[in-house]
JSON list of C-alpha atoms in Angstrom, two decimals:
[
{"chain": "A", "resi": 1, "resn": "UNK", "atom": "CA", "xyz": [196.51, 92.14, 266.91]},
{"chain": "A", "resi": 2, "resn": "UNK", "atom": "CA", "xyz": [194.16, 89.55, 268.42]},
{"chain": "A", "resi": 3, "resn": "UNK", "atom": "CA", "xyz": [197.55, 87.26, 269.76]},
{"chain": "A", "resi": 4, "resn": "UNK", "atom": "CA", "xyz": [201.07, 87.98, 271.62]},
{"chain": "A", "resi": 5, "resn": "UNK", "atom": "CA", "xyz": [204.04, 85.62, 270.18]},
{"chain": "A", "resi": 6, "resn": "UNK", "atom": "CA", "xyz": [204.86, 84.26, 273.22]},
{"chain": "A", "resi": 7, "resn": "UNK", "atom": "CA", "xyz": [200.94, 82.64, 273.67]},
{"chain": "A", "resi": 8, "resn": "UNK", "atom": "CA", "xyz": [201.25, 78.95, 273.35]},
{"chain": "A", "resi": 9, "resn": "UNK", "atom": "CA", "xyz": [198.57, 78.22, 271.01]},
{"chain": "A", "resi": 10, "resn": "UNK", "atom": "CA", "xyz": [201.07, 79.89, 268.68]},
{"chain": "A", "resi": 11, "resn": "UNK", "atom": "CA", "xyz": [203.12, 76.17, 269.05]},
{"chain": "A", "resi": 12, "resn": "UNK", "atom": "CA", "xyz": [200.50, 74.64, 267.65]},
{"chain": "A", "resi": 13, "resn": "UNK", "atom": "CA", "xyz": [200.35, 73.39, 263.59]},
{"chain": "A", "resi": 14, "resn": "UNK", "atom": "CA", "xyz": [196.99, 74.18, 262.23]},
{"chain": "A", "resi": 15, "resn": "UNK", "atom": "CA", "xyz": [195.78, 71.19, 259.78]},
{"chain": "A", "resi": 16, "resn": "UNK", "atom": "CA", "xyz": [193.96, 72.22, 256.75]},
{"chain": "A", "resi": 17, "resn": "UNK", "atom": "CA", "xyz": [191.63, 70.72, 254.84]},
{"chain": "A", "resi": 18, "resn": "UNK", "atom": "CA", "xyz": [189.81, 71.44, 251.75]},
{"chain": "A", "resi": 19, "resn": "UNK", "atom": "CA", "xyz": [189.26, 70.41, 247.75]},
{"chain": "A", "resi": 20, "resn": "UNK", "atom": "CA", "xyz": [189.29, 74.41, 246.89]},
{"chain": "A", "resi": 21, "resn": "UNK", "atom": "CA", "xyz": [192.49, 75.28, 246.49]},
{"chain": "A", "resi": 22, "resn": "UNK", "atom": "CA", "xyz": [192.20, 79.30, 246.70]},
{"chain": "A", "resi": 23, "resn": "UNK", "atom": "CA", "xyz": [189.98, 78.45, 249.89]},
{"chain": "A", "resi": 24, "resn": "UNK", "atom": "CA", "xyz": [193.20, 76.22, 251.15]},
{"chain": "A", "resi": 25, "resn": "UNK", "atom": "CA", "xyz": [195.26, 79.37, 250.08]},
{"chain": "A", "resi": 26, "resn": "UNK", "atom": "CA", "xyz": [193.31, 81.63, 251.83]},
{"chain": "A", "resi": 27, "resn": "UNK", "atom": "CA", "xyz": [193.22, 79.65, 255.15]},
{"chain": "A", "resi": 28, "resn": "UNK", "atom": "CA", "xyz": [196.40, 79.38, 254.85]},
{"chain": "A", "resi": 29, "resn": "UNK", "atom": "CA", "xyz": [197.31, 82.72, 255.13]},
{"chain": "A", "resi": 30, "resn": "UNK", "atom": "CA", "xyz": [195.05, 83.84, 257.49]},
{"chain": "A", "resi": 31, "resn": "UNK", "atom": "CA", "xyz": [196.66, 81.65, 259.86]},
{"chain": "A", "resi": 32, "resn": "UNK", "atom": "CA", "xyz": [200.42, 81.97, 258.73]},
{"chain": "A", "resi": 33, "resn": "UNK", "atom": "CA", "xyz": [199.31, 85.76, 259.15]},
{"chain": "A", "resi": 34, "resn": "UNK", "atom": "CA", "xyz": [198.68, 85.56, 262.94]},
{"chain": "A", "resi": 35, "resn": "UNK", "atom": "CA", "xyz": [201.90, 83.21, 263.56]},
{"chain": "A", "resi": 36, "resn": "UNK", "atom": "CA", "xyz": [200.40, 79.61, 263.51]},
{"chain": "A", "resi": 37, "resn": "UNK", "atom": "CA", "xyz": [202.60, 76.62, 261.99]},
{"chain": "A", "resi": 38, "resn": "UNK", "atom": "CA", "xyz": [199.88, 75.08, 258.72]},
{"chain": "A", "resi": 39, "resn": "UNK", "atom": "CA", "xyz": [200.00, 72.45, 257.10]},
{"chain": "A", "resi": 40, "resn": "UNK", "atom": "CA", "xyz": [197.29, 72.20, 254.23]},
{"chain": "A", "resi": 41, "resn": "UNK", "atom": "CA", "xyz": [196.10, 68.75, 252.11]},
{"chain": "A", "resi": 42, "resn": "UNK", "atom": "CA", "xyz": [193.68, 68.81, 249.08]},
{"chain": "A", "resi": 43, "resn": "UNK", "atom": "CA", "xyz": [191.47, 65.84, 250.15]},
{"chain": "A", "resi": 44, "resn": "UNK", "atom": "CA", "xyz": [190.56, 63.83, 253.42]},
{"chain": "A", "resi": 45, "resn": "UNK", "atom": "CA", "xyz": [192.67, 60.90, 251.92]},
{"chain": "A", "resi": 46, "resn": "UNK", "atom": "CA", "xyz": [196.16, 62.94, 251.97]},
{"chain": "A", "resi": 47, "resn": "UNK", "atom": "CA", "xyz": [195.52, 63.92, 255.30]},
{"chain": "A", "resi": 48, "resn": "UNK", "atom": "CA", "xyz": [194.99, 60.58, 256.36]},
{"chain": "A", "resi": 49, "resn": "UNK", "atom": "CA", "xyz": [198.32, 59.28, 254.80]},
{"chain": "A", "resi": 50, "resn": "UNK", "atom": "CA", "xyz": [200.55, 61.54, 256.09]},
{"chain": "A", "resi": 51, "resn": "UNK", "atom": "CA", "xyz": [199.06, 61.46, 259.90]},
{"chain": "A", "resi": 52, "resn": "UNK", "atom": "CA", "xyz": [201.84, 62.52, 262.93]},
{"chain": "A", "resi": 53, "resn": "UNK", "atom": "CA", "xyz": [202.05, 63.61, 266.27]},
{"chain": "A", "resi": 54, "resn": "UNK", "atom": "CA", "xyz": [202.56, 66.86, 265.78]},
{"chain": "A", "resi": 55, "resn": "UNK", "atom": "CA", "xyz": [199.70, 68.68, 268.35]},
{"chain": "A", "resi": 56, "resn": "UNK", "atom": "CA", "xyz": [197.37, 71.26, 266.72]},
{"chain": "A", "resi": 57, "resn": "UNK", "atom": "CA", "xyz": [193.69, 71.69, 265.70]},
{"chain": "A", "resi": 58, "resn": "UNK", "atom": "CA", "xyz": [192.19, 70.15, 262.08]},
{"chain": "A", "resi": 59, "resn": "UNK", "atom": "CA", "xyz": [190.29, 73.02, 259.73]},
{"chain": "A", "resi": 60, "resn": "UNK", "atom": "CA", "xyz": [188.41, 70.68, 257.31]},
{"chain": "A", "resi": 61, "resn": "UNK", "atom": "CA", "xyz": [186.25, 70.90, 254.72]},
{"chain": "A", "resi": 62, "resn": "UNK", "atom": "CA", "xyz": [182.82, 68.45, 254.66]},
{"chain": "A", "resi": 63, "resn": "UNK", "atom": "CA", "xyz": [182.07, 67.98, 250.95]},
{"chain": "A", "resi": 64, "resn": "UNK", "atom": "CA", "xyz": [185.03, 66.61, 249.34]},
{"chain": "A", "resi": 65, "resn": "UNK", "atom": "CA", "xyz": [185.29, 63.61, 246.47]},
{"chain": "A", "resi": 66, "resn": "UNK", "atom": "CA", "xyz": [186.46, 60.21, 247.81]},
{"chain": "A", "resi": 67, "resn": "UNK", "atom": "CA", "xyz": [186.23, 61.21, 251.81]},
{"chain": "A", "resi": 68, "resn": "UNK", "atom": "CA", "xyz": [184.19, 63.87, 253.08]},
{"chain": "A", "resi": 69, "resn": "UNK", "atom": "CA", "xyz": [184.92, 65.33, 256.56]},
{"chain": "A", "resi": 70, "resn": "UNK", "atom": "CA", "xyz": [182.32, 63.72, 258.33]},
{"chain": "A", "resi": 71, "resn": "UNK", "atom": "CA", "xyz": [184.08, 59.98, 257.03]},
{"chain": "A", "resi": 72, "resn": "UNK", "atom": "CA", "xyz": [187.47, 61.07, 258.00]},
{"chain": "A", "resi": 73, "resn": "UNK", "atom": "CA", "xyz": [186.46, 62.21, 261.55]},
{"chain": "A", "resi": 74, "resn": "UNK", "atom": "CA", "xyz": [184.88, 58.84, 261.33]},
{"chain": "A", "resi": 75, "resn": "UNK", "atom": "CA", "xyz": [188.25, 56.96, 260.52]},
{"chain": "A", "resi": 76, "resn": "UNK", "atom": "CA", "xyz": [190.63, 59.31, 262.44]},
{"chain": "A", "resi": 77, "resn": "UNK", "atom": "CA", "xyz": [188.42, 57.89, 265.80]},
{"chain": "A", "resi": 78, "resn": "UNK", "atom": "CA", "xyz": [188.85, 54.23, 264.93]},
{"chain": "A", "resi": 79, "resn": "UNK", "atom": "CA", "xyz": [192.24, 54.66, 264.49]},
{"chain": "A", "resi": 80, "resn": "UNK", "atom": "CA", "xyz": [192.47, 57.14, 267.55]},
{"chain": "A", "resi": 81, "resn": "UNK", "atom": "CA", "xyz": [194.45, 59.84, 266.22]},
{"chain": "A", "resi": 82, "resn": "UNK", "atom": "CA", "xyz": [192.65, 62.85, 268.15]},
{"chain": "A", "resi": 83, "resn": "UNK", "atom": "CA", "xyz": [192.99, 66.06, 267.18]},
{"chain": "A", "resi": 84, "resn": "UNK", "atom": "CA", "xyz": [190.24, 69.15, 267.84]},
{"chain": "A", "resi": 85, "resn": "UNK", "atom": "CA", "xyz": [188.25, 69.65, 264.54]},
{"chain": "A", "resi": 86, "resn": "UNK", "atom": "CA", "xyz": [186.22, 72.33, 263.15]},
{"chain": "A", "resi": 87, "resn": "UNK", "atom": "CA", "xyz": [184.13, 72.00, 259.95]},
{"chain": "A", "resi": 88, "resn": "UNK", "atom": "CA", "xyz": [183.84, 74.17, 257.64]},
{"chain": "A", "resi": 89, "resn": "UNK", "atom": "CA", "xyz": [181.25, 73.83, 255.04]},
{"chain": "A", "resi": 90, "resn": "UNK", "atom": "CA", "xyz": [179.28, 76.13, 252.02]},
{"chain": "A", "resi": 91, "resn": "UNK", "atom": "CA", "xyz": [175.96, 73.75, 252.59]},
{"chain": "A", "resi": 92, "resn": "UNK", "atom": "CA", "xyz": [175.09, 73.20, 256.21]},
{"chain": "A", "resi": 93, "resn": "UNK", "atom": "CA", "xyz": [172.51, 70.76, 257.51]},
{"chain": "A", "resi": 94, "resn": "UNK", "atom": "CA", "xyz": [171.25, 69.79, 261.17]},
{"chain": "A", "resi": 95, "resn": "UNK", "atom": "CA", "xyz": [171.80, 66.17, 260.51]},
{"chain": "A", "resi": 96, "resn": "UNK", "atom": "CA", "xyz": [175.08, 67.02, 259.13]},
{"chain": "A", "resi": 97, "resn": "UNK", "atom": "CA", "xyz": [175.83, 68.84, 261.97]},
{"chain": "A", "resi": 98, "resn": "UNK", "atom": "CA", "xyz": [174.33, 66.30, 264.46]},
{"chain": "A", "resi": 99, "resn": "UNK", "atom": "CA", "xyz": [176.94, 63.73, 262.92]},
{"chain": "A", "resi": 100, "resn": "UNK", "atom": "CA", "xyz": [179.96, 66.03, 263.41]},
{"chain": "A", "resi": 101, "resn": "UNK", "atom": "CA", "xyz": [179.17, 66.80, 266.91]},
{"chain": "A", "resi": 102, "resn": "UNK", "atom": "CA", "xyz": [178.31, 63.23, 268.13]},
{"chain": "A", "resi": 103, "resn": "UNK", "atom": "CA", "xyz": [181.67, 61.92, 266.82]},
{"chain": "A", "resi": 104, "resn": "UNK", "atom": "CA", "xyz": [183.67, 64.96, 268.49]},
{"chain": "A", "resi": 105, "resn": "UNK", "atom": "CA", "xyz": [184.21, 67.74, 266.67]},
{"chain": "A", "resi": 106, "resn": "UNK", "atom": "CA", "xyz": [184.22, 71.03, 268.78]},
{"chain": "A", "resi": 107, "resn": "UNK", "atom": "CA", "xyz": [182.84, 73.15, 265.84]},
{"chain": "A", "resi": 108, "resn": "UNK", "atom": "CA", "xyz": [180.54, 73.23, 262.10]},
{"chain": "A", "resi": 109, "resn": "UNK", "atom": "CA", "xyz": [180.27, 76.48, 260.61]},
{"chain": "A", "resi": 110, "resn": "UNK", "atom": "CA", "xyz": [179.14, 78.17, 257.14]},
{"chain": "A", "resi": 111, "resn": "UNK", "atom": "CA", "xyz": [181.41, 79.08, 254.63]},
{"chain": "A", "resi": 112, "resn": "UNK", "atom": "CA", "xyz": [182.50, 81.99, 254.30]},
{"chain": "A", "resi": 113, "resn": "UNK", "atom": "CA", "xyz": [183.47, 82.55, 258.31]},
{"chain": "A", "resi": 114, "resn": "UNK", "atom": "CA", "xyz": [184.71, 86.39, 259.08]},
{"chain": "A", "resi": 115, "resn": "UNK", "atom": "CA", "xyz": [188.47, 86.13, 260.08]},
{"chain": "A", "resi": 116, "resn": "UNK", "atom": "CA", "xyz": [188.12, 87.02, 263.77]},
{"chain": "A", "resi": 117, "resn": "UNK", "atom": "CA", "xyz": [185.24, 84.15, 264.61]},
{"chain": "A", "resi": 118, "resn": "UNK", "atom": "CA", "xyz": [187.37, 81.86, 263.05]},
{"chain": "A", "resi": 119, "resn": "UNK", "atom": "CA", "xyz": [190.53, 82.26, 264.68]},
{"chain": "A", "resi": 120, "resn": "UNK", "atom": "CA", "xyz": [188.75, 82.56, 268.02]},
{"chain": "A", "resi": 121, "resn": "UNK", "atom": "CA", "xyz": [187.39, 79.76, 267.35]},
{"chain": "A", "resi": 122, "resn": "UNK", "atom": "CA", "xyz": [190.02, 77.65, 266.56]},
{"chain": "A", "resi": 123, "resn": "UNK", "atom": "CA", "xyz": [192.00, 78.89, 269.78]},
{"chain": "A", "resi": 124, "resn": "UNK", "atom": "CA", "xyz": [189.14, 77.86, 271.75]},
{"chain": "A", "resi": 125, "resn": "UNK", "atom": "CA", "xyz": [189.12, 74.11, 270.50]},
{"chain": "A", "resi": 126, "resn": "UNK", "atom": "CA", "xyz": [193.10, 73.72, 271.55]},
{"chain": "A", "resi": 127, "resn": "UNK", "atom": "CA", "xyz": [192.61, 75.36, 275.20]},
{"chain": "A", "resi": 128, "resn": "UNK", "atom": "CA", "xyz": [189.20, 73.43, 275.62]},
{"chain": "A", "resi": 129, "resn": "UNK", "atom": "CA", "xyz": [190.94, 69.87, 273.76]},
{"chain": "A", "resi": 130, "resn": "UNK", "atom": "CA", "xyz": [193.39, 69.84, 276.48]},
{"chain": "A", "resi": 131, "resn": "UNK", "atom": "CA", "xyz": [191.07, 68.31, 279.27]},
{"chain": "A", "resi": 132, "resn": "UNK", "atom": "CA", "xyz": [190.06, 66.23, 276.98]},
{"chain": "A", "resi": 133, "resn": "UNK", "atom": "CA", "xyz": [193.23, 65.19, 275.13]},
{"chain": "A", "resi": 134, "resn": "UNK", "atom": "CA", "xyz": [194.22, 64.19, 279.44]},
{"chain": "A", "resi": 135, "resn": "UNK", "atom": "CA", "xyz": [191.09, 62.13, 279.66]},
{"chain": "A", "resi": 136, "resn": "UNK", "atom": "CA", "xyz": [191.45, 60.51, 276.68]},
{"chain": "A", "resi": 137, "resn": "UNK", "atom": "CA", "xyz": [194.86, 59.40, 277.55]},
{"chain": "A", "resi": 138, "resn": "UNK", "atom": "CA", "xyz": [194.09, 58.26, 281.03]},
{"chain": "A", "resi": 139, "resn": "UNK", "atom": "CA", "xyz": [191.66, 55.77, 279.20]},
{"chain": "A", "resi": 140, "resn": "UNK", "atom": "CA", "xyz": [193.98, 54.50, 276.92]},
{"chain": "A", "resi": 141, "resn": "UNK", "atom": "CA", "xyz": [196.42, 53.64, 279.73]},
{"chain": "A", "resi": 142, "resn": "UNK", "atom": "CA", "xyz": [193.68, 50.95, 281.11]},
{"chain": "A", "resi": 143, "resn": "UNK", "atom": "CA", "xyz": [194.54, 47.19, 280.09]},
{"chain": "A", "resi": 144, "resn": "UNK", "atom": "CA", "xyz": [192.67, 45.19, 277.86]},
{"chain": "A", "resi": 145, "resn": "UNK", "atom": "CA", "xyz": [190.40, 43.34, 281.04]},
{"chain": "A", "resi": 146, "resn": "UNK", "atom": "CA", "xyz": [190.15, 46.60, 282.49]},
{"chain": "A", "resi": 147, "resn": "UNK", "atom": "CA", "xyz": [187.98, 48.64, 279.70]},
{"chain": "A", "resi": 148, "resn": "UNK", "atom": "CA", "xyz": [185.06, 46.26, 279.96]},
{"chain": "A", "resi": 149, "resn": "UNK", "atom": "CA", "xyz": [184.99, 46.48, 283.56]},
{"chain": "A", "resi": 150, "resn": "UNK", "atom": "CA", "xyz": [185.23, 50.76, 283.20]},
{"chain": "A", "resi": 151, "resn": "UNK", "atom": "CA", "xyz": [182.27, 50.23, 280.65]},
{"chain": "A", "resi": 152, "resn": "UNK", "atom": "CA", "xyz": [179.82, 48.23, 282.82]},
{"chain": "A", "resi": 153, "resn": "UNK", "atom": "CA", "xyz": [180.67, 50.79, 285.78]},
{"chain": "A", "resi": 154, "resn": "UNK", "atom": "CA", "xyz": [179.54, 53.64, 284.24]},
{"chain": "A", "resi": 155, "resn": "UNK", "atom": "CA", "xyz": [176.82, 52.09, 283.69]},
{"chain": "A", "resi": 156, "resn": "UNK", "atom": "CA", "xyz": [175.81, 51.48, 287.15]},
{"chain": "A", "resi": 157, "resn": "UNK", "atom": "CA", "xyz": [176.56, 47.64, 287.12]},
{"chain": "A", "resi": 158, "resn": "UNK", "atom": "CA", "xyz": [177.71, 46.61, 290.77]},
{"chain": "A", "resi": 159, "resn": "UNK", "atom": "CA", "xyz": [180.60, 44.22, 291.05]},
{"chain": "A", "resi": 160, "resn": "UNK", "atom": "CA", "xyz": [178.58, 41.15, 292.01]},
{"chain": "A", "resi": 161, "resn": "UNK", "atom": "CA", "xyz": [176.95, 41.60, 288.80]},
{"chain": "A", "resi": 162, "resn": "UNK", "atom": "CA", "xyz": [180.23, 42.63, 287.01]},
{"chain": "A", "resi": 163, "resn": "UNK", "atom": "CA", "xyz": [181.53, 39.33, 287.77]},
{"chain": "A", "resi": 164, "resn": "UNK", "atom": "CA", "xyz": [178.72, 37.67, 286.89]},
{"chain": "A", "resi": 165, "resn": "UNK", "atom": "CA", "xyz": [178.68, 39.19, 283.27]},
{"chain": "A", "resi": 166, "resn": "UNK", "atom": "CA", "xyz": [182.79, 38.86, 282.72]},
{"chain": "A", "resi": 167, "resn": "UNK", "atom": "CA", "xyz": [183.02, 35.52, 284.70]},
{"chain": "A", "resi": 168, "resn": "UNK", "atom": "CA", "xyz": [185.32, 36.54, 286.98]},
{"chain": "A", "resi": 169, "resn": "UNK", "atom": "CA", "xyz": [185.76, 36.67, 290.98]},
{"chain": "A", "resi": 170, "resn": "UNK", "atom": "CA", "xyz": [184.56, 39.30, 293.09]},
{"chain": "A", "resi": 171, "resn": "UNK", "atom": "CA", "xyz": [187.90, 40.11, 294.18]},
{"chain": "A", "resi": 172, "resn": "UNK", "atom": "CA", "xyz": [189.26, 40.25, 290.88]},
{"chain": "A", "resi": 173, "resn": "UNK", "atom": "CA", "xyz": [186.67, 42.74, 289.67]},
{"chain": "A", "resi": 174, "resn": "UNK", "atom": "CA", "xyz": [187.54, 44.39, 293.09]},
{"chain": "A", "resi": 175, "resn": "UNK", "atom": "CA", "xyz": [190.63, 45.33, 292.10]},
{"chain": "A", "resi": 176, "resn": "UNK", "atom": "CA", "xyz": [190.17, 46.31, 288.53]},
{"chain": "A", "resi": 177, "resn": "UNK", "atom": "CA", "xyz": [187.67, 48.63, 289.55]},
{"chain": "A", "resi": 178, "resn": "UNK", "atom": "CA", "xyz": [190.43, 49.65, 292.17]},
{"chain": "A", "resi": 179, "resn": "UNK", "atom": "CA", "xyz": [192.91, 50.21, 289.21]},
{"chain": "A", "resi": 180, "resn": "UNK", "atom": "CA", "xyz": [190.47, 51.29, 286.89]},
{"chain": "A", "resi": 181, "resn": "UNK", "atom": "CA", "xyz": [189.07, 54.45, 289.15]},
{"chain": "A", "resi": 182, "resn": "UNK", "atom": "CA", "xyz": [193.11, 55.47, 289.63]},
{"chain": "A", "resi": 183, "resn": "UNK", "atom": "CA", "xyz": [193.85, 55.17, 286.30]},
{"chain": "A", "resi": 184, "resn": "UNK", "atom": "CA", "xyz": [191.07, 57.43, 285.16]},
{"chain": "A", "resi": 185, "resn": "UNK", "atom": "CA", "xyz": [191.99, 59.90, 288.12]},
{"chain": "A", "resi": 186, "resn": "UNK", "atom": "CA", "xyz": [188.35, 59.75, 290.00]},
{"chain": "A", "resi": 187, "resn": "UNK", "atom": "CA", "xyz": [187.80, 59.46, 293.53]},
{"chain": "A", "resi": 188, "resn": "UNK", "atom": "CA", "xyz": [183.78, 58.40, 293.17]},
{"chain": "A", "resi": 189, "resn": "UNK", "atom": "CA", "xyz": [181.40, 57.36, 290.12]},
{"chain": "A", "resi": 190, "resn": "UNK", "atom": "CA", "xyz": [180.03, 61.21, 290.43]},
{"chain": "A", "resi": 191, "resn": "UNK", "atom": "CA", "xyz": [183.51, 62.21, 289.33]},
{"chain": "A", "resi": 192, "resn": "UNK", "atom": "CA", "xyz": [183.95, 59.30, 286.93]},
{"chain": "A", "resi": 193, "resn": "UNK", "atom": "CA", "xyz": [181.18, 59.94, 284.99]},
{"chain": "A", "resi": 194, "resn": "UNK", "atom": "CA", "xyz": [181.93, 63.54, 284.61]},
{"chain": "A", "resi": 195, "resn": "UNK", "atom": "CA", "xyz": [185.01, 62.16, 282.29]},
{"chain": "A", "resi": 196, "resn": "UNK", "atom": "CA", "xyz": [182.57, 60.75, 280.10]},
{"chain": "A", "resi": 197, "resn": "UNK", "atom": "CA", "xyz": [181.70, 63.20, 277.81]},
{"chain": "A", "resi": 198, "resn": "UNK", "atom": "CA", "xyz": [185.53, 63.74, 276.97]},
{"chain": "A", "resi": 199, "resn": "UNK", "atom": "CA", "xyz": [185.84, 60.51, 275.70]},
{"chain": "A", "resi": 200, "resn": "UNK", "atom": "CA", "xyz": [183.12, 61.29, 272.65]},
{"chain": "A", "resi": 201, "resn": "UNK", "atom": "CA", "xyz": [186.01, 61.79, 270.33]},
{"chain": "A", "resi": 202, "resn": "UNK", "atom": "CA", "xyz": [187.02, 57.85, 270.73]},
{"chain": "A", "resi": 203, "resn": "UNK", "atom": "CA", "xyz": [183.85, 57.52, 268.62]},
{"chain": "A", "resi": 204, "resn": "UNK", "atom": "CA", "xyz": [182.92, 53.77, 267.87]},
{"chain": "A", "resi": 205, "resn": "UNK", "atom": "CA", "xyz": [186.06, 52.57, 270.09]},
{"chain": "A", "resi": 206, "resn": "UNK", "atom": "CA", "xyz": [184.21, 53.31, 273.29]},
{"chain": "A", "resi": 207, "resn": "UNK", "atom": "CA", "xyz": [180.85, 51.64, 273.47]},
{"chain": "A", "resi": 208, "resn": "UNK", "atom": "CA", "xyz": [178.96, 53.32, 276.37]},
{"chain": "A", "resi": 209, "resn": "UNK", "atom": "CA", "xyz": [175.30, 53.66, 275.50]},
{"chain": "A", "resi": 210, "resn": "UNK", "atom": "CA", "xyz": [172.46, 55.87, 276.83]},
{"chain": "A", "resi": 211, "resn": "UNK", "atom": "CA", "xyz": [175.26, 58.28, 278.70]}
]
């Protein structure tokens, strides 16, 4: 048995995606099998209707009619509902791949996946998401004037120039950058722009370039 009950992965719902329903079925089981909560949708489009808070990892399909994976990943980011995501797909391409990666997801495998890889692999996205999930919230807790200022100081812009570009004072910069560098829970830029990659998953809602 690859899992004790008491782990707490075992809390987590596991969100299934896919247009093949004996795949679905299958998935299904393999996962009710080991203890995990599922909760399985026949296209990208359900899954996007019935989104909730529950906390878990997305097992999704890429080719599917109406949305494919790489689209809802897409819209799940603008609309900031995060939760890890692993592709699965029977036709794999780098650029497909490429996509997936760059707008978060922590995994893109072939069809069919032995039992084992998958499940480790879908324990590994929860216990890795958490960092980022922390992250991820820390930046949403900055105010509306402060994310512009957080994006022009990872970039290396000093406050003189800061104020310059957002027509503000000094000072005022001064003390977003203040509130900004608590918010985010970083002591110096170094450890600032470590954070960065763990924002990836806000996709198009965080425009940092060249990082």
């Amino acid at each position: 048995m690859l899992f004790r009950s008491g782990d707490t992965t075992l809390d987590n719902t596991i969100f299934l995606v896919d247009d093949d329903e004996n795949i679905l079925d299958s998935l299904k089981d393999i996962f009710e099998i080991f203890g995990f909560k599922t909760q399985a949708y026949s296209s990208a489009v359900d899954y996007l209707r019935e989104l909730d808070d529950r906390q878990g990892c997305l097992v999704c399909d890429v080719s599917m009619p109406e949305m494919t994976g790489i689209e809802l990943l897409s819209e799940l980011n603008k609309v900031e509902h995060l939760r890890p995501t692993l592709f699965l797909t029977g036709v794999a391409t780098i650029d497909m791949a490429v996509e997936a990666m760059e707008l978060g997801a922590v995994g893109f495998m072939e069809k069919p996946v032995a039992t084992e890889v998958l499940l480790k692999k879908v324990l590994d996205a929860i216990e890795n998401f958490k960092p980022i999930l922390e992250t991820i919230h820390d930046y949403q807790t900055l105010t509306f004037k402060e994310r512009p200022v957080f994006d022009l100081i990872v970039k290396g812009v000093t406050n003189n120039d800061i104020a310059e570009q957002l027509e503000f004072s000094v000072s005022t910069i001064e003390k977003h950058r203040a509130s900004v560098m608590k918010k985010m829970q970083a002591d110096s830029l170094a450890l600032l722009m470590i954070k960065i990659p763990n924002l990836r998953p806000l996709g198009l809602g965080l425009e940092i370039n060249n990082l």
